[in-house]
Coordinates of N, CA, C and O in Angstrom, one line a residue:
X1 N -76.8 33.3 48.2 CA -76.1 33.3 49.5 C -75.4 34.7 49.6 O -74.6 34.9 48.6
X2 N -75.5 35.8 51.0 CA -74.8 36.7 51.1 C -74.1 36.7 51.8 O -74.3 36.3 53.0
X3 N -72.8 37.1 51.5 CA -71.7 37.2 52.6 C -71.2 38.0 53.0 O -70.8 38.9 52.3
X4 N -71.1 37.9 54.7 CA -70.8 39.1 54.7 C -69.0 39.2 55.6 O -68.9 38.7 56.8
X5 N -67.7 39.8 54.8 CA -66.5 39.3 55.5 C -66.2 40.5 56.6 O -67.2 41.1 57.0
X6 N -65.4 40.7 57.0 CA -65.7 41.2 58.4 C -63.8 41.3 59.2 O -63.1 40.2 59.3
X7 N -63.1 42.7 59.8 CA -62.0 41.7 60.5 C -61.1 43.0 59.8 O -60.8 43.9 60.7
X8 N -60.7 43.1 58.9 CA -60.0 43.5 58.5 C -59.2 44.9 59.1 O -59.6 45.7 59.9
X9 N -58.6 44.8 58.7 CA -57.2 46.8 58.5 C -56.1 46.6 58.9 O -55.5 45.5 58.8
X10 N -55.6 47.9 59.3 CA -53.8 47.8 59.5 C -53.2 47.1 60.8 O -53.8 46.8 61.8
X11 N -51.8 47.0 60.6 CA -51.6 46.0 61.0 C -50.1 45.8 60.9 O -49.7 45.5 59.7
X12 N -49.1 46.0 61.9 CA -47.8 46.0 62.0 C -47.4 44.0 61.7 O -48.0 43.1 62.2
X13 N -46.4 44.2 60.9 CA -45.6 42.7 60.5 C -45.5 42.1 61.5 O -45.1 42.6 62.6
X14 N -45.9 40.9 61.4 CA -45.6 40.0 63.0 C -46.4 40.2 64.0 O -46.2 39.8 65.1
X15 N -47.8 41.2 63.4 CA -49.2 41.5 64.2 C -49.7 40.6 64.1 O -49.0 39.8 63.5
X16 N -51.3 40.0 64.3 CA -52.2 39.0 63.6 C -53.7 40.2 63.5 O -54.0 41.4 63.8
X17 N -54.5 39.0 63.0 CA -55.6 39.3 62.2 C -56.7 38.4 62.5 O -56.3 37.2 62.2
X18 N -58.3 38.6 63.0 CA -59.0 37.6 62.5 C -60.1 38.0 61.8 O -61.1 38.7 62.2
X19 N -59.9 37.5 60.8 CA -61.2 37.7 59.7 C -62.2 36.7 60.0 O -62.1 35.6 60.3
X20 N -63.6 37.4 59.8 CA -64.7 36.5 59.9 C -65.7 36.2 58.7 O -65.5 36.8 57.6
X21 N -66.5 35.6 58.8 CA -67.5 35.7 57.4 C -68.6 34.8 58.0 O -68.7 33.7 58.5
X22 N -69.6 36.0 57.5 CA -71.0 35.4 57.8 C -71.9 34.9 57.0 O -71.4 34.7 55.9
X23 N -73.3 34.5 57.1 CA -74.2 34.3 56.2 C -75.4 34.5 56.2 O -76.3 33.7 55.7
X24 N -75.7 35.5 56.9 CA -77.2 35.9 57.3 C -78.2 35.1 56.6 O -78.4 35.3 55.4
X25 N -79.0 34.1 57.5 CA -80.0 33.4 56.9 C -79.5 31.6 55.9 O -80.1 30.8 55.2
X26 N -78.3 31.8 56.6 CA -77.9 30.6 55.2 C -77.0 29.7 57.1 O -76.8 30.2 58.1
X27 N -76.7 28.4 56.7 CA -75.8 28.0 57.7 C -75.0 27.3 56.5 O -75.1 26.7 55.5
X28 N -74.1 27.8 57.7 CA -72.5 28.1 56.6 C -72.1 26.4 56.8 O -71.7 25.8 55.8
X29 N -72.1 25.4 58.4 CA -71.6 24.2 58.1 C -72.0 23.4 56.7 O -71.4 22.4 56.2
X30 N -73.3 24.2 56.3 CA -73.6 22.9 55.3 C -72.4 23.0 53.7 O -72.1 22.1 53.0
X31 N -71.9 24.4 53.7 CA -71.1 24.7 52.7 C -69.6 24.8 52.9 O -69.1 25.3 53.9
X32 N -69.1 24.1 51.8 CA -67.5 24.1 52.0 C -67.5 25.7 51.1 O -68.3 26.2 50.3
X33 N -65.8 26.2 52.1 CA -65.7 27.8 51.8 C -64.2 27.8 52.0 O -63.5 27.2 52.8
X34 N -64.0 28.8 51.0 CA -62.8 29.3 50.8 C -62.5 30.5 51.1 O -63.5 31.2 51.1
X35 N -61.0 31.1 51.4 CA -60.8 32.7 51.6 C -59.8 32.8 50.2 O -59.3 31.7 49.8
X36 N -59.7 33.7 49.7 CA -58.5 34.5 48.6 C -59.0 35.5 49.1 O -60.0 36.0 49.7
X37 N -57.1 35.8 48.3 CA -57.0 37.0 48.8 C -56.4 38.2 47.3 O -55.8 37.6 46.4
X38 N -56.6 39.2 47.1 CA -55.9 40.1 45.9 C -55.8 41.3 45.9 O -56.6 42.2 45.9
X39 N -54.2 41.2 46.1 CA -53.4 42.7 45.9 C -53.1 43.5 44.8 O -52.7 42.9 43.8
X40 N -53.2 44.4 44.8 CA -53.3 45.4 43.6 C -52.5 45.0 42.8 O -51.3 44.8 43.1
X41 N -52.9 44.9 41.6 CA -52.3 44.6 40.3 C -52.5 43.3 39.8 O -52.1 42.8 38.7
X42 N -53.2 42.5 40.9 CA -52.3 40.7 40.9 C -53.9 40.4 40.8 O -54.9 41.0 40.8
X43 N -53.4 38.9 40.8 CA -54.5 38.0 40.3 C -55.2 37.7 41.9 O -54.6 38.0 42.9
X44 N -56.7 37.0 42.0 CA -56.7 36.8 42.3 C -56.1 35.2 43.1 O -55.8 34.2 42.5
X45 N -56.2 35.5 44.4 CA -55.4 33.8 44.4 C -56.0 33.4 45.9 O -56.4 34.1 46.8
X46 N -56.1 31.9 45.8 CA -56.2 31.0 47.0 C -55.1 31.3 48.1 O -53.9 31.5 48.0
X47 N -56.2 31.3 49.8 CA -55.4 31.1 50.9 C -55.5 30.1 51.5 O -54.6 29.5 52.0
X48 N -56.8 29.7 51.8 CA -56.9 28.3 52.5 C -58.7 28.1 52.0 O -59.4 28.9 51.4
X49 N -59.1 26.6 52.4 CA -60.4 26.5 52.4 C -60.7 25.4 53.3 O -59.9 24.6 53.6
X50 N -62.3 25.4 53.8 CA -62.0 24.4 54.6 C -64.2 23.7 53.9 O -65.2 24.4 53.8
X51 N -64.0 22.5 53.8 CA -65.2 21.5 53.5 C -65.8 21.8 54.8 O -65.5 22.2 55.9
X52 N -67.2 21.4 53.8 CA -68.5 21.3 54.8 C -68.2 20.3 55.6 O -67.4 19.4 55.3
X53 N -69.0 20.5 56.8 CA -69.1 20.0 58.0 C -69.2 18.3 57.6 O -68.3 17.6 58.0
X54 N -70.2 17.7 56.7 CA -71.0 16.9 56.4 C -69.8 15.7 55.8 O -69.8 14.4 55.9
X55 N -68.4 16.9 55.0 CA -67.7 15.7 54.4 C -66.6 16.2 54.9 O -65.7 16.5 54.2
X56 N -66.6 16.3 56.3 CA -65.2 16.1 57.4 C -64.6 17.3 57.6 O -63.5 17.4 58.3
X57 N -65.3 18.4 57.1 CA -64.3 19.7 57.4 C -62.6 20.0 57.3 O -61.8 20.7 57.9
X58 N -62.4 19.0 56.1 CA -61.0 19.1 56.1 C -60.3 20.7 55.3 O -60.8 21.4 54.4
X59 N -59.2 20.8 56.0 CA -58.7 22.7 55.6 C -57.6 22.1 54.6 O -57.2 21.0 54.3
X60 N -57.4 23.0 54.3 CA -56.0 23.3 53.1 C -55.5 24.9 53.0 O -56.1 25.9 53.2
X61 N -54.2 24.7 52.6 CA -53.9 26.1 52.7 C -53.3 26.3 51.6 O -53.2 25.4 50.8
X62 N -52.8 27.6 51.2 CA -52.0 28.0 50.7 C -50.3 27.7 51.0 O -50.1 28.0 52.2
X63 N -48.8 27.3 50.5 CA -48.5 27.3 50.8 C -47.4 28.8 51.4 O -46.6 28.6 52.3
X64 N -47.6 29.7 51.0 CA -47.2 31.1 51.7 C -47.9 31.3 53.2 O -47.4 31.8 54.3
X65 N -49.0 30.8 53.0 CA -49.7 30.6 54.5 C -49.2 29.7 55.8 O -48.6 29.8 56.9
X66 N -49.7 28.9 55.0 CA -49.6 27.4 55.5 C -48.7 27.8 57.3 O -47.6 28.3 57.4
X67 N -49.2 27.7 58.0 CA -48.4 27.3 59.6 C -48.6 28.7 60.0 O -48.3 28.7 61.2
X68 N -48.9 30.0 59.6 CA -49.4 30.9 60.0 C -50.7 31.7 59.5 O -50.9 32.9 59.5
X69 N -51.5 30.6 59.0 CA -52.9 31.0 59.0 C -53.8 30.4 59.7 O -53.2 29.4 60.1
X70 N -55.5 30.3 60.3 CA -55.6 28.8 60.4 C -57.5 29.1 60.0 O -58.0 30.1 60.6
X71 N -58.0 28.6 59.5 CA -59.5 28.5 59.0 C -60.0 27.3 60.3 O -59.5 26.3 60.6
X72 N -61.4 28.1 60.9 CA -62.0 27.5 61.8 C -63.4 27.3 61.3 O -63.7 27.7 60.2
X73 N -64.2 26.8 62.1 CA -65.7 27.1 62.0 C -66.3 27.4 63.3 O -65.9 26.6 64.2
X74 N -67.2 28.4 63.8 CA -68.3 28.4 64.8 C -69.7 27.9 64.5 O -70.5 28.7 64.2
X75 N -70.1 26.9 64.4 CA -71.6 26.9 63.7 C -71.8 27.5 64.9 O -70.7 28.0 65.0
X76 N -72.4 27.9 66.0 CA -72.8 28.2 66.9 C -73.5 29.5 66.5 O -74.6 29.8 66.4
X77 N -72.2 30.1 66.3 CA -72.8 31.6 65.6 C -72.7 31.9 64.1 O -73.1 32.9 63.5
X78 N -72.1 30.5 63.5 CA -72.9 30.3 62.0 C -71.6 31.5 61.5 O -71.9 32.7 61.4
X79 N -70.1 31.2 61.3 CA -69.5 32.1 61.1 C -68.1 31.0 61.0 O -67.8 29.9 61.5
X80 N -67.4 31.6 60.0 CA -66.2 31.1 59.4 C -65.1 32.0 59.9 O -65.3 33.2 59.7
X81 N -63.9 31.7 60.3 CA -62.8 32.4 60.3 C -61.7 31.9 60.2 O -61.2 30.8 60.4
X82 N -61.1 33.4 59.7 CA -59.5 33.4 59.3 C -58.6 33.8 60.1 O -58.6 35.0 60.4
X83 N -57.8 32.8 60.8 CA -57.2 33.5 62.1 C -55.4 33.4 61.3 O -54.7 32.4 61.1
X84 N -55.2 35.4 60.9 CA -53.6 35.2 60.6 C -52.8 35.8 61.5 O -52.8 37.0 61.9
X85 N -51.7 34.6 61.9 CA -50.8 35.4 62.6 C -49.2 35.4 61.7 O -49.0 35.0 60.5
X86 N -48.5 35.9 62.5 CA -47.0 36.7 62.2 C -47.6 37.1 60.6 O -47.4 36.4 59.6
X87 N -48.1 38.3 60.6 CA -48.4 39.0 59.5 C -47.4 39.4 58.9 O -46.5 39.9 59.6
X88 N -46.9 39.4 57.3 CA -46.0 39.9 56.3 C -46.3 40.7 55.5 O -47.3 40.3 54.9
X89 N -45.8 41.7 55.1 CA -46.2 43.0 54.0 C -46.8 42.0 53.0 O -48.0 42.2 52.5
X90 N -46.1 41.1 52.7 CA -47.0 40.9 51.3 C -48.5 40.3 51.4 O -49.3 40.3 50.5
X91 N -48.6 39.8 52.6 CA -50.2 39.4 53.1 C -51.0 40.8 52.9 O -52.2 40.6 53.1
X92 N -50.8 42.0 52.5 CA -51.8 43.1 52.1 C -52.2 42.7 50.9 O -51.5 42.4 49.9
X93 N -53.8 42.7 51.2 CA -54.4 42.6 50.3 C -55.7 42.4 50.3 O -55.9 42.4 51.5
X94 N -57.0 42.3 49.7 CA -58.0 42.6 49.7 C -58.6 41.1 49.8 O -58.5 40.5 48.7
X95 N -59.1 40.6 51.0 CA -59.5 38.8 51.3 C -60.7 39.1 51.4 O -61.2 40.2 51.8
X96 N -61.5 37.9 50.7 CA -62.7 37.6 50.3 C -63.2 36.1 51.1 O -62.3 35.4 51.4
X97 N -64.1 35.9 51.2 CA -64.6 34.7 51.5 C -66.0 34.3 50.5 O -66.7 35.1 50.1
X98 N -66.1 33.1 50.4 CA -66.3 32.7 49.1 C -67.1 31.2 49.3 O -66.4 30.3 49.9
X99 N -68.1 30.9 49.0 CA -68.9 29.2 49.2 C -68.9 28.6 47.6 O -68.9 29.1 46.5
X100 N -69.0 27.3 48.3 CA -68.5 26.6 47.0 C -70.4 25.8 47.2 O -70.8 25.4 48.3
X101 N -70.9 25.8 46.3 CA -72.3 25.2 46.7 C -72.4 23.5 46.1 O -73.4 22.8 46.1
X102 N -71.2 23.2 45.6 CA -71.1 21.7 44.9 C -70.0 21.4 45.4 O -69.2 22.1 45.9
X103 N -69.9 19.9 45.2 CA -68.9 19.2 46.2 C -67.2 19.6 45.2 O -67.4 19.4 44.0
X104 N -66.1 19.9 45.5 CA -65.1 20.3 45.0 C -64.1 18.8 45.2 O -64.0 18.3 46.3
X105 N -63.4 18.4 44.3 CA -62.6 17.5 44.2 C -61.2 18.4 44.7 O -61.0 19.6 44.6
X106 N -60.2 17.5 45.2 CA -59.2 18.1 44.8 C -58.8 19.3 46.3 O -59.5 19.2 47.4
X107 N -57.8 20.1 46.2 CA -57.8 20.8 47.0 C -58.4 22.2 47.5 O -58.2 23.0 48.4
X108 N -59.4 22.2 46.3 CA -60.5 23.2 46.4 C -59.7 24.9 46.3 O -59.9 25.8 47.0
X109 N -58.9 24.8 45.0 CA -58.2 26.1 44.7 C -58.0 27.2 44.4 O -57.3 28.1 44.7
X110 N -59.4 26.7 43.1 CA -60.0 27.2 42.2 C -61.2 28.8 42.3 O -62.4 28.5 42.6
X111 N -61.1 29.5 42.1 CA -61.8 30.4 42.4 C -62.7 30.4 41.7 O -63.6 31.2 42.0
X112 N -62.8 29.6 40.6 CA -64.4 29.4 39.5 C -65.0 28.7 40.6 O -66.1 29.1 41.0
X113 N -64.5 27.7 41.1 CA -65.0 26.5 41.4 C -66.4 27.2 42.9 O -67.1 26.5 43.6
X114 N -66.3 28.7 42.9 CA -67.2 28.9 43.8 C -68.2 29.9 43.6 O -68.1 31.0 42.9
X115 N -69.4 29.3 44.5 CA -70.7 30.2 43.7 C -70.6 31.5 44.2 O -70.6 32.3 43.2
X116 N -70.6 32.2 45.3 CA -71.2 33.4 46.2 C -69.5 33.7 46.4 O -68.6 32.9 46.4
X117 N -69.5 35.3 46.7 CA -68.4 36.1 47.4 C -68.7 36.7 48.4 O -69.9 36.5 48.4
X118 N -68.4 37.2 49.1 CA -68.5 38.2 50.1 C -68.0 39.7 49.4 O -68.2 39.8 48.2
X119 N -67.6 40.5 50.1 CA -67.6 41.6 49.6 C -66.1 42.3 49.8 O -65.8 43.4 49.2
X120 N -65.0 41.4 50.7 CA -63.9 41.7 50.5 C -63.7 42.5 51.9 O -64.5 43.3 52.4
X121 N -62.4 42.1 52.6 CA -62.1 43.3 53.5 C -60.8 43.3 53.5 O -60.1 42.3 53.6
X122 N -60.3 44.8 53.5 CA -59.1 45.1 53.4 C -57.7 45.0 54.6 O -57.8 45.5 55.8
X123 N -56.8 44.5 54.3 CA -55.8 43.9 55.0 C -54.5 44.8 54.8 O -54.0 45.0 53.7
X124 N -54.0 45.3 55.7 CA -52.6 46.1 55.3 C -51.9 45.7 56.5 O -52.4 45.4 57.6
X125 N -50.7 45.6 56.1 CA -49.7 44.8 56.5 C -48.2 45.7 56.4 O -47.4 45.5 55.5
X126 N -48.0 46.9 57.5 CA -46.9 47.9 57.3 C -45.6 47.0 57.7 O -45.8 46.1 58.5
X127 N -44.5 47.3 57.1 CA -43.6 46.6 57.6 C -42.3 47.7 58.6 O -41.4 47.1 59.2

């Protein structure tokens, strides 16, 4: 599966953002998918993810996020997004989107726990 993430750049604090992710040739409802994100120096980490269509589409977030992020689906145009608003400096950072191709227990956190990445698009966040 290739992904491709999409959305990103700069971006005044308390601006928003929507990141997209595609899958040329793949339909994304059938896969539960996650975003992280990672800023220089740091680990990679979870922001939200949201289940396949099939077992309810339920989202989860990060709690740094949580109430100013929100993960959607279009199957329409076969596309995932990350819609952030009231942007914060420390939200800079390099967000990935990511399919999980087996069913994930739990709140799906795990960045092993996923097969395919995308390629990353960069997020700056001036304050």
């Amino acid at each position: 599966v290739q992904l491709q993430a999409s959305g990103g750049g700069p971006v005044q604090a308390g601006g928003s953002l929507r990141l997209s992710c595609t899958a040329p040739g793949r339909t994304l409802s059938r896969y539960s998918m996650g975003w992280f994100r990672q800023a220089p120096g740091k680990e990679r980490e979870f922001v939200g993810a949201i289940r396949r269509s099939g077992s309810g589409g339920a989202r989860y977030y990060a709690d740094s996020v949580k109430g100013r992020f929100t993960i959607s689906r279009d199957t329409s145009e076969n596309m995932v997004y990350l819609q952030m608003n009231n942007l914060k400096f420390e939200d800079t950072a390099v967000y990935y989107c990511a399919v999980a191709e087996r069913h994930l227990a739990g709140l799906m956190t795990r960045a092993s726990d996923y097969s395919y990445w995308g390629q990353g698009t960069q997020v700056t966040v001036s304050s």
